Backbone as XML, in Angstrom:
<?xml version="1.0"?>
<chain id="A" units="angstrom">
  <residue number="1" name="MET">
    <atom name="N" x="-23.861" y="-10.976" z="-11.846"/>
    <atom name="CA" x="-22.573" y="-11.612" z="-11.694"/>
    <atom name="C" x="-21.648" y="-11.130" z="-12.811"/>
  </residue>
  <residue number="2" name="PHE">
    <atom name="N" x="-20.407" y="-10.890" z="-12.471"/>
    <atom name="CA" x="-19.422" y="-10.401" z="-13.434"/>
    <atom name="C" x="-19.009" y="-11.543" z="-14.344"/>
  </residue>
  <residue number="3" name="LYS">
    <atom name="N" x="-19.220" y="-11.355" z="-15.631"/>
    <atom name="CA" x="-18.876" y="-12.403" z="-16.586"/>
    <atom name="C" x="-17.483" y="-12.158" z="-17.114"/>
  </residue>
  <residue number="4" name="TYR">
    <atom name="N" x="-16.599" y="-13.090" z="-16.836"/>
    <atom name="CA" x="-15.213" y="-12.984" z="-17.272"/>
    <atom name="C" x="-15.031" y="-13.859" z="-18.504"/>
  </residue>
  <residue number="5" name="ASP">
    <atom name="N" x="-15.128" y="-13.237" z="-19.667"/>
    <atom name="CA" x="-15.027" y="-14.002" z="-20.904"/>
    <atom name="C" x="-13.905" y="-13.474" z="-21.792"/>
  </residue>
  <residue number="6" name="HIS">
    <atom name="N" x="-12.936" y="-12.847" z="-21.179"/>
    <atom name="CA" x="-11.820" y="-12.275" z="-21.925"/>
    <atom name="C" x="-10.668" y="-13.275" z="-21.934"/>
  </residue>
  <residue number="7" name="PRO">
    <atom name="N" x="-9.982" y="-13.456" z="-23.067"/>
    <atom name="CA" x="-8.912" y="-14.449" z="-23.132"/>
    <atom name="C" x="-7.669" y="-14.077" z="-22.331"/>
  </residue>
  <residue number="8" name="LEU">
    <atom name="N" x="-7.492" y="-12.797" z="-22.011"/>
    <atom name="CA" x="-6.309" y="-12.360" z="-21.303"/>
    <atom name="C" x="-6.512" y="-12.525" z="-19.808"/>
  </residue>
  <residue number="9" name="LYS">
    <atom name="N" x="-5.744" y="-13.426" z="-19.188"/>
    <atom name="CA" x="-5.853" y="-13.664" z="-17.760"/>
    <atom name="C" x="-4.624" y="-13.092" z="-17.077"/>
  </residue>
  <residue number="10" name="PRO">
    <atom name="N" x="-4.815" y="-12.516" z="-15.892"/>
    <atom name="CA" x="-3.685" y="-11.904" z="-15.195"/>
    <atom name="C" x="-2.570" y="-12.900" z="-14.906"/>
  </residue>
  <residue number="11" name="LEU">
    <atom name="N" x="-1.354" y="-12.468" z="-15.159"/>
    <atom name="CA" x="-0.166" y="-13.253" z="-14.852"/>
    <atom name="C" x="0.805" y="-12.287" z="-14.199"/>
  </residue>
  <residue number="12" name="ASN">
    <atom name="N" x="1.307" y="-12.666" z="-13.041"/>
    <atom name="CA" x="2.218" y="-11.776" z="-12.340"/>
    <atom name="C" x="3.489" y="-12.522" z="-11.940"/>
  </residue>
  <residue number="13" name="LEU">
    <atom name="N" x="4.425" y="-11.773" z="-11.400"/>
    <atom name="CA" x="5.706" y="-12.362" z="-11.001"/>
    <atom name="C" x="5.514" y="-13.454" z="-9.965"/>
  </residue>
  <residue number="14" name="LYS">
    <atom name="N" x="4.563" y="-13.278" z="-9.071"/>
    <atom name="CA" x="4.317" y="-14.280" z="-8.026"/>
    <atom name="C" x="3.909" y="-15.617" z="-8.630"/>
  </residue>
  <residue number="15" name="THR">
    <atom name="N" x="3.028" y="-15.579" z="-9.610"/>
    <atom name="CA" x="2.576" y="-16.812" z="-10.261"/>
    <atom name="C" x="3.737" y="-17.515" z="-10.964"/>
  </residue>
  <residue number="16" name="ILE">
    <atom name="N" x="4.532" y="-16.743" z="-11.691"/>
    <atom name="CA" x="5.688" y="-17.320" z="-12.381"/>
    <atom name="C" x="6.664" y="-17.890" z="-11.371"/>
  </residue>
  <residue number="17" name="SER">
    <atom name="N" x="6.867" y="-17.166" z="-10.275"/>
    <atom name="CA" x="7.769" y="-17.601" z="-9.217"/>
    <atom name="C" x="7.327" y="-18.938" z="-8.624"/>
  </residue>
  <residue number="18" name="GLU">
    <atom name="N" x="6.034" y="-19.049" z="-8.353"/>
    <atom name="CA" x="5.503" y="-20.298" z="-7.796"/>
    <atom name="C" x="5.634" y="-21.456" z="-8.774"/>
  </residue>
  <residue number="19" name="GLU">
    <atom name="N" x="5.389" y="-21.202" z="-10.046"/>
    <atom name="CA" x="5.468" y="-22.254" z="-11.062"/>
    <atom name="C" x="6.895" y="-22.728" z="-11.313"/>
  </residue>
  <residue number="20" name="THR">
    <atom name="N" x="7.845" y="-21.803" z="-11.274"/>
    <atom name="CA" x="9.231" y="-22.152" z="-11.601"/>
    <atom name="C" x="10.074" y="-22.504" z="-10.379"/>
  </residue>
  <residue number="21" name="GLY">
    <atom name="N" x="9.592" y="-22.112" z="-9.194"/>
    <atom name="CA" x="10.374" y="-22.362" z="-7.992"/>
    <atom name="C" x="11.474" y="-21.324" z="-7.786"/>
  </residue>
  <residue number="22" name="LEU">
    <atom name="N" x="11.455" y="-20.260" z="-8.562"/>
    <atom name="CA" x="12.439" y="-19.187" z="-8.435"/>
    <atom name="C" x="11.842" y="-18.039" z="-7.623"/>
  </residue>
  <residue number="23" name="HIS">
    <atom name="N" x="12.703" y="-17.235" z="-7.016"/>
    <atom name="CA" x="12.235" y="-16.076" z="-6.264"/>
    <atom name="C" x="11.723" y="-15.016" z="-7.242"/>
  </residue>
  <residue number="24" name="GLU">
    <atom name="N" x="10.766" y="-14.205" z="-6.780"/>
    <atom name="CA" x="10.188" y="-13.165" z="-7.629"/>
    <atom name="C" x="11.250" y="-12.210" z="-8.164"/>
  </residue>
  <residue number="25" name="SER">
    <atom name="N" x="12.214" y="-11.855" z="-7.330"/>
    <atom name="CA" x="13.247" y="-10.925" z="-7.784"/>
    <atom name="C" x="14.115" y="-11.554" z="-8.872"/>
  </residue>
  <residue number="26" name="THR">
    <atom name="N" x="14.319" y="-12.860" z="-8.804"/>
    <atom name="CA" x="15.092" y="-13.564" z="-9.830"/>
    <atom name="C" x="14.341" y="-13.527" z="-11.160"/>
  </residue>
  <residue number="27" name="VAL">
    <atom name="N" x="13.044" y="-13.775" z="-11.095"/>
    <atom name="CA" x="12.215" y="-13.728" z="-12.303"/>
    <atom name="C" x="12.228" y="-12.316" z="-12.880"/>
  </residue>
  <residue number="28" name="SER">
    <atom name="N" x="12.102" y="-11.327" z="-12.021"/>
    <atom name="CA" x="12.098" y="-9.931" z="-12.471"/>
    <atom name="C" x="13.406" y="-9.574" z="-13.165"/>
  </residue>
  <residue number="29" name="ARG">
    <atom name="N" x="14.519" y="-9.961" z="-12.567"/>
    <atom name="CA" x="15.819" y="-9.675" z="-13.186"/>
    <atom name="C" x="15.980" y="-10.430" z="-14.503"/>
  </residue>
  <residue number="30" name="ALA">
    <atom name="N" x="15.447" y="-11.633" z="-14.571"/>
    <atom name="CA" x="15.585" y="-12.446" z="-15.783"/>
    <atom name="C" x="14.838" y="-11.847" z="-16.969"/>
  </residue>
  <residue number="31" name="ILE">
    <atom name="N" x="13.690" y="-11.226" z="-16.715"/>
    <atom name="CA" x="12.903" y="-10.686" z="-17.831"/>
    <atom name="C" x="13.199" y="-9.213" z="-18.095"/>
  </residue>
  <residue number="32" name="ASN">
    <atom name="N" x="13.937" y="-8.567" z="-17.202"/>
    <atom name="CA" x="14.227" y="-7.143" z="-17.360"/>
    <atom name="C" x="15.050" y="-6.893" z="-18.627"/>
  </residue>
  <residue number="33" name="GLY">
    <atom name="N" x="14.550" y="-5.998" z="-19.463"/>
    <atom name="CA" x="15.258" y="-5.641" z="-20.692"/>
    <atom name="C" x="15.170" y="-6.687" z="-21.791"/>
  </residue>
  <residue number="34" name="LYS">
    <atom name="N" x="14.295" y="-7.668" z="-21.639"/>
    <atom name="CA" x="14.128" y="-8.718" z="-22.647"/>
    <atom name="C" x="12.864" y="-8.437" z="-23.457"/>
  </residue>
  <residue number="35" name="TYR">
    <atom name="N" x="12.913" y="-8.793" z="-24.723"/>
    <atom name="CA" x="11.804" y="-8.524" z="-25.630"/>
    <atom name="C" x="11.397" y="-9.782" z="-26.367"/>
  </residue>
  <residue number="36" name="ALA">
    <atom name="N" x="10.154" y="-9.806" z="-26.823"/>
    <atom name="CA" x="9.644" y="-10.924" z="-27.622"/>
    <atom name="C" x="9.128" y="-10.366" z="-28.942"/>
  </residue>
  <residue number="37" name="GLN">
    <atom name="N" x="9.545" y="-10.990" z="-30.032"/>
    <atom name="CA" x="9.039" y="-10.593" z="-31.330"/>
    <atom name="C" x="7.836" y="-11.462" z="-31.643"/>
  </residue>
  <residue number="38" name="THR">
    <atom name="N" x="6.705" y="-10.824" z="-31.895"/>
    <atom name="CA" x="5.461" y="-11.535" z="-32.180"/>
    <atom name="C" x="4.931" y="-11.071" z="-33.534"/>
  </residue>
  <residue number="39" name="PRO">
    <atom name="N" x="3.951" y="-11.751" z="-34.074"/>
    <atom name="CA" x="3.350" y="-11.295" z="-35.331"/>
    <atom name="C" x="2.741" y="-9.889" z="-35.222"/>
  </residue>
  <residue number="40" name="LYS">
    <atom name="N" x="2.427" y="-9.456" z="-34.000"/>
    <atom name="CA" x="1.835" y="-8.126" z="-33.805"/>
    <atom name="C" x="2.870" y="-7.079" z="-33.436"/>
  </residue>
  <residue number="41" name="GLY">
    <atom name="N" x="4.133" y="-7.452" z="-33.415"/>
    <atom name="CA" x="5.186" y="-6.488" z="-33.103"/>
    <atom name="C" x="6.124" y="-6.987" z="-32.023"/>
  </residue>
  <residue number="42" name="VAL">
    <atom name="N" x="7.041" y="-6.113" z="-31.618"/>
    <atom name="CA" x="8.015" y="-6.441" z="-30.581"/>
    <atom name="C" x="7.517" y="-5.858" z="-29.261"/>
  </residue>
  <residue number="43" name="PHE">
    <atom name="N" x="7.487" y="-6.695" z="-28.226"/>
    <atom name="CA" x="7.002" y="-6.272" z="-26.916"/>
    <atom name="C" x="8.007" y="-6.646" z="-25.841"/>
  </residue>
  <residue number="44" name="GLU">
    <atom name="N" x="8.136" y="-5.773" z="-24.851"/>
    <atom name="CA" x="8.953" y="-6.107" z="-23.692"/>
    <atom name="C" x="8.217" y="-7.203" z="-22.919"/>
  </residue>
  <residue number="45" name="LEU">
    <atom name="N" x="8.957" y="-8.146" z="-22.347"/>
    <atom name="CA" x="8.326" y="-9.258" z="-21.641"/>
    <atom name="C" x="7.433" y="-8.780" z="-20.494"/>
  </residue>
  <residue number="46" name="LYS">
    <atom name="N" x="7.774" y="-7.650" z="-19.886"/>
    <atom name="CA" x="6.937" y="-7.107" z="-18.812"/>
    <atom name="C" x="5.532" y="-6.781" z="-19.302"/>
  </residue>
  <residue number="47" name="TYR">
    <atom name="N" x="5.397" y="-6.525" z="-20.595"/>
    <atom name="CA" x="4.093" y="-6.224" z="-21.178"/>
    <atom name="C" x="3.114" y="-7.377" z="-20.947"/>
  </residue>
  <residue number="48" name="PHE">
    <atom name="N" x="3.622" y="-8.586" z="-20.915"/>
    <atom name="CA" x="2.767" y="-9.766" z="-20.778"/>
    <atom name="C" x="2.379" y="-10.055" z="-19.339"/>
  </residue>
  <residue number="49" name="LEU">
    <atom name="N" x="2.942" y="-9.313" z="-18.393"/>
    <atom name="CA" x="2.558" y="-9.456" z="-16.994"/>
    <atom name="C" x="1.392" y="-8.503" z="-16.749"/>
  </residue>
  <residue number="50" name="VAL">
    <atom name="N" x="0.208" y="-9.047" z="-16.761"/>
    <atom name="CA" x="-1.009" y="-8.260" z="-16.673"/>
    <atom name="C" x="-1.421" y="-8.126" z="-15.213"/>
  </residue>
  <residue number="51" name="ARG">
    <atom name="N" x="-1.715" y="-6.879" z="-14.818"/>
    <atom name="CA" x="-2.215" y="-6.660" z="-13.464"/>
    <atom name="C" x="-3.669" y="-7.097" z="-13.405"/>
  </residue>
  <residue number="52" name="GLY">
    <atom name="N" x="-4.110" y="-7.469" z="-12.197"/>
    <atom name="CA" x="-5.487" y="-7.893" z="-12.059"/>
    <atom name="C" x="-6.023" y="-7.705" z="-10.661"/>
  </residue>
  <residue number="53" name="LEU">
    <atom name="N" x="-7.337" y="-7.851" z="-10.517"/>
    <atom name="CA" x="-8.016" y="-7.802" z="-9.241"/>
    <atom name="C" x="-8.726" y="-9.123" z="-9.033"/>
  </residue>
  <residue number="54" name="SER">
    <atom name="N" x="-8.940" y="-9.474" z="-7.781"/>
    <atom name="CA" x="-9.616" y="-10.738" z="-7.500"/>
    <atom name="C" x="-11.122" y="-10.537" z="-7.422"/>
  </residue>
  <residue number="55" name="THR">
    <atom name="N" x="-11.827" y="-11.614" z="-7.698"/>
    <atom name="CA" x="-13.281" y="-11.603" z="-7.590"/>
    <atom name="C" x="-13.672" y="-12.397" z="-6.349"/>
  </residue>
  <residue number="56" name="SER">
    <atom name="N" x="-14.930" y="-12.303" z="-5.985"/>
    <atom name="CA" x="-15.404" y="-13.059" z="-4.828"/>
    <atom name="C" x="-15.497" y="-14.550" z="-5.141"/>
  </residue>
  <residue number="57" name="PHE">
    <atom name="N" x="-15.285" y="-14.908" z="-6.401"/>
    <atom name="CA" x="-15.332" y="-16.309" z="-6.815"/>
    <atom name="C" x="-13.945" y="-16.940" z="-6.851"/>
  </residue>
  <residue number="58" name="GLY">
    <atom name="N" x="-12.914" y="-16.174" z="-6.442"/>
    <atom name="CA" x="-11.556" y="-16.691" z="-6.399"/>
    <atom name="C" x="-10.782" y="-16.524" z="-7.693"/>
  </residue>
  <residue number="59" name="ASP">
    <atom name="N" x="-11.385" y="-15.931" z="-8.703"/>
    <atom name="CA" x="-10.707" y="-15.693" z="-9.979"/>
    <atom name="C" x="-9.995" y="-14.356" z="-9.938"/>
  </residue>
  <residue number="60" name="ASN">
    <atom name="N" x="-9.136" y="-14.138" z="-10.892"/>
    <atom name="CA" x="-8.526" y="-12.832" z="-11.098"/>
    <atom name="C" x="-9.032" y="-12.275" z="-12.413"/>
  </residue>
  <residue number="61" name="VAL">
    <atom name="N" x="-9.248" y="-10.970" z="-12.445"/>
    <atom name="CA" x="-9.733" y="-10.292" z="-13.639"/>
    <atom name="C" x="-8.706" y="-9.238" z="-14.008"/>
  </residue>
  <residue number="62" name="SER">
    <atom name="N" x="-8.321" y="-9.189" z="-15.266"/>
    <atom name="CA" x="-7.310" y="-8.221" z="-15.686"/>
    <atom name="C" x="-7.859" y="-6.798" z="-15.619"/>
  </residue>
  <residue number="63" name="ILE">
    <atom name="N" x="-6.948" y="-5.860" z="-15.430"/>
    <atom name="CA" x="-7.305" y="-4.448" z="-15.347"/>
    <atom name="C" x="-7.964" y="-3.984" z="-16.646"/>
  </residue>
  <residue number="64" name="ASP">
    <atom name="N" x="-7.477" y="-4.466" z="-17.776"/>
    <atom name="CA" x="-8.063" y="-4.075" z="-19.068"/>
    <atom name="C" x="-9.522" y="-4.499" z="-19.168"/>
  </residue>
  <residue number="65" name="VAL">
    <atom name="N" x="-9.844" y="-5.676" z="-18.652"/>
    <atom name="CA" x="-11.228" y="-6.145" z="-18.674"/>
    <atom name="C" x="-12.092" y="-5.256" z="-17.786"/>
  </residue>
  <residue number="66" name="LEU">
    <atom name="N" x="-11.559" y="-4.877" z="-16.617"/>
    <atom name="CA" x="-12.316" y="-3.989" z="-15.731"/>
    <atom name="C" x="-12.539" y="-2.621" z="-16.359"/>
  </residue>
  <residue number="67" name="LYS">
    <atom name="N" x="-11.519" y="-2.102" z="-17.018"/>
    <atom name="CA" x="-11.674" y="-0.811" z="-17.686"/>
    <atom name="C" x="-12.748" y="-0.897" z="-18.767"/>
  </residue>
  <residue number="68" name="ASN">
    <atom name="N" x="-12.764" y="-1.989" z="-19.520"/>
    <atom name="CA" x="-13.793" y="-2.171" z="-20.549"/>
    <atom name="C" x="-15.181" y="-2.238" z="-19.925"/>
  </residue>
  <residue number="69" name="LYS">
    <atom name="N" x="-15.287" y="-2.916" z="-18.776"/>
    <atom name="CA" x="-16.575" y="-3.039" z="-18.084"/>
    <atom name="C" x="-17.040" y="-1.671" z="-17.582"/>
  </residue>
  <residue number="70" name="ILE">
    <atom name="N" x="-16.111" y="-0.865" z="-17.038"/>
    <atom name="CA" x="-16.463" y="0.488" z="-16.596"/>
    <atom name="C" x="-16.940" y="1.317" z="-17.785"/>
  </residue>
  <residue number="71" name="GLN">
    <atom name="N" x="-16.249" y="1.193" z="-18.906"/>
    <atom name="CA" x="-16.647" y="1.902" z="-20.133"/>
    <atom name="C" x="-18.051" y="1.481" z="-20.563"/>
  </residue>
  <residue number="72" name="GLU">
    <atom name="N" x="-18.346" y="0.187" z="-20.508"/>
    <atom name="CA" x="-19.672" y="-0.316" z="-20.885"/>
    <atom name="C" x="-20.754" y="0.250" z="-19.966"/>
  </residue>
  <residue number="73" name="ILE">
    <atom name="N" x="-20.467" y="0.261" z="-18.658"/>
    <atom name="CA" x="-21.445" y="0.775" z="-17.692"/>
    <atom name="C" x="-21.743" y="2.240" z="-17.983"/>
  </residue>
  <residue number="74" name="ILE">
    <atom name="N" x="-20.708" y="3.021" z="-18.221"/>
    <atom name="CA" x="-20.894" y="4.452" z="-18.490"/>
    <atom name="C" x="-21.614" y="4.671" z="-19.820"/>
  </residue>
  <residue number="75" name="ASN">
    <atom name="N" x="-21.289" y="3.871" z="-20.823"/>
    <atom name="CA" x="-21.959" y="4.007" z="-22.125"/>
    <atom name="C" x="-23.441" y="3.656" z="-22.050"/>
  </residue>
  <residue number="76" name="SER">
    <atom name="N" x="-23.804" y="2.755" z="-21.130"/>
    <atom name="CA" x="-25.198" y="2.307" z="-21.046"/>
    <atom name="C" x="-26.025" y="3.101" z="-20.036"/>
  </residue>
  <residue number="77" name="GLU">
    <atom name="N" x="-25.408" y="4.081" z="-19.366"/>
    <atom name="CA" x="-26.133" y="4.826" z="-18.339"/>
    <atom name="C" x="-27.163" y="5.767" z="-18.954"/>
  </residue>
  <residue number="78" name="ASN">
    <atom name="N" x="-28.148" y="6.135" z="-18.144"/>
    <atom name="CA" x="-29.149" y="7.114" z="-18.541"/>
    <atom name="C" x="-28.433" y="8.450" z="-18.687"/>
  </residue>
  <residue number="79" name="LYS">
    <atom name="N" x="-28.533" y="9.081" z="-19.830"/>
    <atom name="CA" x="-27.791" y="10.315" z="-20.102"/>
    <atom name="C" x="-28.269" y="11.489" z="-19.250"/>
  </residue>
  <residue number="80" name="LYS">
    <atom name="N" x="-29.435" y="11.365" z="-18.629"/>
    <atom name="CA" x="-29.923" y="12.432" z="-17.750"/>
    <atom name="C" x="-29.530" y="12.189" z="-16.292"/>
  </residue>
  <residue number="81" name="LYS">
    <atom name="N" x="-29.192" y="10.954" z="-15.963"/>
    <atom name="CA" x="-28.818" y="10.626" z="-14.585"/>
    <atom name="C" x="-27.590" y="9.711" z="-14.635"/>
  </residue>
  <residue number="82" name="HIS">
    <atom name="N" x="-26.429" y="10.313" z="-14.590"/>
    <atom name="CA" x="-25.181" y="9.579" z="-14.725"/>
    <atom name="C" x="-24.797" y="8.875" z="-13.422"/>
  </residue>
  <residue number="83" name="TYR">
    <atom name="N" x="-24.093" y="7.753" z="-13.562"/>
    <atom name="CA" x="-23.627" y="7.002" z="-12.401"/>
    <atom name="C" x="-22.411" y="7.683" z="-11.783"/>
  </residue>
  <residue number="84" name="SER">
    <atom name="N" x="-22.384" y="7.731" z="-10.466"/>
    <atom name="CA" x="-21.194" y="8.217" z="-9.768"/>
    <atom name="C" x="-20.178" y="7.073" z="-9.727"/>
  </residue>
  <residue number="85" name="ASP">
    <atom name="N" x="-18.948" y="7.411" z="-9.384"/>
    <atom name="CA" x="-17.921" y="6.371" z="-9.270"/>
    <atom name="C" x="-18.289" y="5.356" z="-8.192"/>
  </residue>
  <residue number="86" name="GLN">
    <atom name="N" x="-18.920" y="5.824" z="-7.111"/>
    <atom name="CA" x="-19.337" y="4.905" z="-6.045"/>
    <atom name="C" x="-20.405" y="3.940" z="-6.549"/>
  </residue>
  <residue number="87" name="GLN">
    <atom name="N" x="-21.344" y="4.441" z="-7.343"/>
    <atom name="CA" x="-22.383" y="3.569" z="-7.895"/>
    <atom name="C" x="-21.774" y="2.518" z="-8.830"/>
  </residue>
  <residue number="88" name="ILE">
    <atom name="N" x="-20.794" y="2.920" z="-9.633"/>
    <atom name="CA" x="-20.120" y="1.968" z="-10.525"/>
    <atom name="C" x="-19.380" y="0.922" z="-9.697"/>
  </residue>
  <residue number="89" name="ALA">
    <atom name="N" x="-18.681" y="1.365" z="-8.644"/>
    <atom name="CA" x="-17.969" y="0.427" z="-7.767"/>
    <atom name="C" x="-18.952" y="-0.543" z="-7.125"/>
  </residue>
  <residue number="90" name="ASP">
    <atom name="N" x="-20.107" y="-0.030" z="-6.676"/>
    <atom name="CA" x="-21.123" y="-0.893" z="-6.069"/>
    <atom name="C" x="-21.633" y="-1.934" z="-7.064"/>
  </residue>
  <residue number="91" name="MET">
    <atom name="N" x="-21.848" y="-1.525" z="-8.318"/>
    <atom name="CA" x="-22.309" y="-2.466" z="-9.352"/>
    <atom name="C" x="-21.278" y="-3.580" z="-9.559"/>
  </residue>
  <residue number="92" name="LEU">
    <atom name="N" x="-20.006" y="-3.194" z="-9.631"/>
    <atom name="CA" x="-18.960" y="-4.189" z="-9.834"/>
    <atom name="C" x="-18.806" y="-5.084" z="-8.609"/>
  </residue>
  <residue number="93" name="ASN">
    <atom name="N" x="-18.947" y="-4.512" z="-7.410"/>
    <atom name="CA" x="-18.859" y="-5.310" z="-6.187"/>
    <atom name="C" x="-19.991" y="-6.325" z="-6.109"/>
  </residue>
  <residue number="94" name="VAL">
    <atom name="N" x="-21.200" y="-5.908" z="-6.481"/>
    <atom name="CA" x="-22.344" y="-6.819" z="-6.488"/>
    <atom name="C" x="-22.112" y="-7.960" z="-7.484"/>
  </residue>
  <residue number="95" name="SER">
    <atom name="N" x="-21.435" y="-7.640" z="-8.595"/>
    <atom name="CA" x="-21.189" y="-8.662" z="-9.610"/>
    <atom name="C" x="-19.970" y="-9.530" z="-9.282"/>
  </residue>
  <residue number="96" name="GLY">
    <atom name="N" x="-19.321" y="-9.259" z="-8.138"/>
    <atom name="CA" x="-18.253" y="-10.151" z="-7.691"/>
    <atom name="C" x="-16.851" y="-9.588" z="-7.745"/>
  </residue>
  <residue number="97" name="VAL">
    <atom name="N" x="-16.664" y="-8.380" z="-8.263"/>
    <atom name="CA" x="-15.328" y="-7.791" z="-8.368"/>
    <atom name="C" x="-15.101" y="-6.885" z="-7.172"/>
  </residue>
  <residue number="98" name="LYS">
    <atom name="N" x="-14.017" y="-7.140" z="-6.440"/>
    <atom name="CA" x="-13.691" y="-6.315" z="-5.277"/>
    <atom name="C" x="-12.934" y="-5.081" z="-5.752"/>
  </residue>
  <residue number="99" name="ILE">
    <atom name="N" x="-13.630" y="-3.938" z="-5.786"/>
    <atom name="CA" x="-13.023" y="-2.714" z="-6.291"/>
    <atom name="C" x="-13.546" y="-1.525" z="-5.484"/>
  </residue>
  <residue number="100" name="SER">
    <atom name="N" x="-12.682" y="-0.568" z="-5.223"/>
    <atom name="CA" x="-13.073" y="0.609" z="-4.449"/>
    <atom name="C" x="-13.462" y="1.750" z="-5.381"/>
  </residue>
  <residue number="101" name="ARG">
    <atom name="N" x="-14.106" y="2.755" z="-4.802"/>
    <atom name="CA" x="-14.489" y="3.934" z="-5.570"/>
    <atom name="C" x="-13.260" y="4.632" z="-6.126"/>
  </residue>
  <residue number="102" name="ARG">
    <atom name="N" x="-12.205" y="4.709" z="-5.332"/>
    <atom name="CA" x="-10.982" y="5.384" z="-5.777"/>
    <atom name="C" x="-10.362" y="4.668" z="-6.980"/>
  </residue>
  <residue number="103" name="THR">
    <atom name="N" x="-10.448" y="3.361" z="-6.993"/>
    <atom name="CA" x="-9.904" y="2.607" z="-8.120"/>
    <atom name="C" x="-10.749" y="2.836" z="-9.368"/>
  </residue>
  <residue number="104" name="VAL">
    <atom name="N" x="-12.063" y="2.876" z="-9.205"/>
    <atom name="CA" x="-12.946" y="3.182" z="-10.340"/>
    <atom name="C" x="-12.605" y="4.558" z="-10.891"/>
  </residue>
  <residue number="105" name="THR">
    <atom name="N" x="-12.399" y="5.535" z="-9.983"/>
    <atom name="CA" x="-12.046" y="6.892" z="-10.409"/>
    <atom name="C" x="-10.750" y="6.878" z="-11.208"/>
  </residue>
  <residue number="106" name="LYS">
    <atom name="N" x="-9.760" y="6.159" z="-10.711"/>
    <atom name="CA" x="-8.458" y="6.072" z="-11.385"/>
    <atom name="C" x="-8.617" y="5.493" z="-12.795"/>
  </residue>
  <residue number="107" name="TYR">
    <atom name="N" x="-9.338" y="4.383" z="-12.922"/>
    <atom name="CA" x="-9.506" y="3.750" z="-14.232"/>
    <atom name="C" x="-10.339" y="4.619" z="-15.162"/>
  </residue>
  <residue number="108" name="ARG">
    <atom name="N" x="-11.380" y="5.292" z="-14.626"/>
    <atom name="CA" x="-12.206" y="6.180" z="-15.439"/>
    <atom name="C" x="-11.364" y="7.315" z="-16.004"/>
  </residue>
  <residue number="109" name="GLU">
    <atom name="N" x="-10.497" y="7.873" z="-15.163"/>
    <atom name="CA" x="-9.624" y="8.954" z="-15.623"/>
    <atom name="C" x="-8.623" y="8.456" z="-16.658"/>
  </residue>
  <residue number="110" name="GLU">
    <atom name="N" x="-8.099" y="7.238" z="-16.471"/>
    <atom name="CA" x="-7.181" y="6.664" z="-17.454"/>
    <atom name="C" x="-7.871" y="6.450" z="-18.794"/>
  </residue>
  <residue number="111" name="LEU">
    <atom name="N" x="-9.176" y="6.199" z="-18.754"/>
    <atom name="CA" x="-9.950" y="6.025" z="-19.990"/>
    <atom name="C" x="-10.313" y="7.368" z="-20.627"/>
  </residue>
  <residue number="112" name="GLY">
    <atom name="N" x="-10.043" y="8.459" z="-19.931"/>
    <atom name="CA" x="-10.359" y="9.782" z="-20.461"/>
    <atom name="C" x="-11.825" y="10.149" z="-20.332"/>
  </residue>
  <residue number="113" name="ILE">
    <atom name="N" x="-12.512" y="9.550" z="-19.360"/>
    <atom name="CA" x="-13.934" y="9.814" z="-19.145"/>
    <atom name="C" x="-14.065" y="10.796" z="-17.982"/>
  </residue>
  <residue number="114" name="GLU">
    <atom name="N" x="-14.869" y="11.816" z="-18.184"/>
    <atom name="CA" x="-15.053" y="12.823" z="-17.147"/>
    <atom name="C" x="-15.922" y="12.296" z="-16.009"/>
  </residue>
  <residue number="115" name="SER">
    <atom name="N" x="-15.904" y="13.021" z="-14.884"/>
    <atom name="CA" x="-16.714" y="12.641" z="-13.722"/>
    <atom name="C" x="-18.198" y="12.794" z="-14.058"/>
  </residue>
  <residue number="116" name="SER">
    <atom name="N" x="-19.045" y="12.205" z="-13.214"/>
    <atom name="CA" x="-20.491" y="12.241" z="-13.487"/>
    <atom name="C" x="-21.020" y="13.665" z="-13.525"/>
  </residue>
  <residue number="117" name="SER">
    <atom name="N" x="-20.512" y="14.537" z="-12.677"/>
    <atom name="CA" x="-21.009" y="15.919" z="-12.681"/>
    <atom name="C" x="-20.646" y="16.643" z="-13.973"/>
  </residue>
  <residue number="118" name="LYS">
    <atom name="N" x="-19.482" y="16.358" z="-14.522"/>
    <atom name="CA" x="-19.083" y="16.997" z="-15.787"/>
    <atom name="C" x="-19.773" y="16.360" z="-16.982"/>
  </residue>
  <residue number="119" name="ARG">
    <atom name="N" x="-20.116" y="15.078" z="-16.874"/>
    <atom name="CA" x="-20.848" y="14.424" z="-17.962"/>
    <atom name="C" x="-22.277" y="14.960" z="-18.043"/>
  </residue>
  <residue number="120" name="LYS">
    <atom name="N" x="-22.841" y="15.394" z="-16.916"/>
    <atom name="CA" x="-24.196" y="15.942" z="-16.896"/>
    <atom name="C" x="-24.300" y="17.245" z="-17.656"/>
  </residue>
  <residue number="121" name="ILE">
    <atom name="N" x="-23.239" y="18.022" z="-17.615"/>
    <atom name="CA" x="-23.222" y="19.331" z="-18.260"/>
    <atom name="C" x="-23.358" y="19.194" z="-19.772"/>
  </residue>
  <residue number="122" name="ARG">
    <atom name="N" x="-22.771" y="18.170" z="-20.339"/>
    <atom name="CA" x="-22.748" y="18.016" z="-21.807"/>
    <atom name="C" x="-23.946" y="17.340" z="-22.330"/>
  </residue>
</chain>
């Protein structure tokens, strides 16, 4: 089962829209070009809108958490027999995260990790 223990939970325009009673486009226009000064620096408000995927348990998991999980899976793999993107997607699907092979490939590439065939060479 996929353990979601990360403090960052996905928040999107739809959620804000439902909570405030405003249309999504109104919320988008309201935050466009606005910034927040925090102890860690200045961030555009859009930065705080985290994308996410749903789990079979009805929760949402942020993309950053999924990328970390993919990184963990690849780091823990047998160095002589690397996992394919489909195998990683299957592992995440079994643990409750609905994710396709193409999405795993996209996140793996964003992390700068080579494909399983190229990892075997090294």
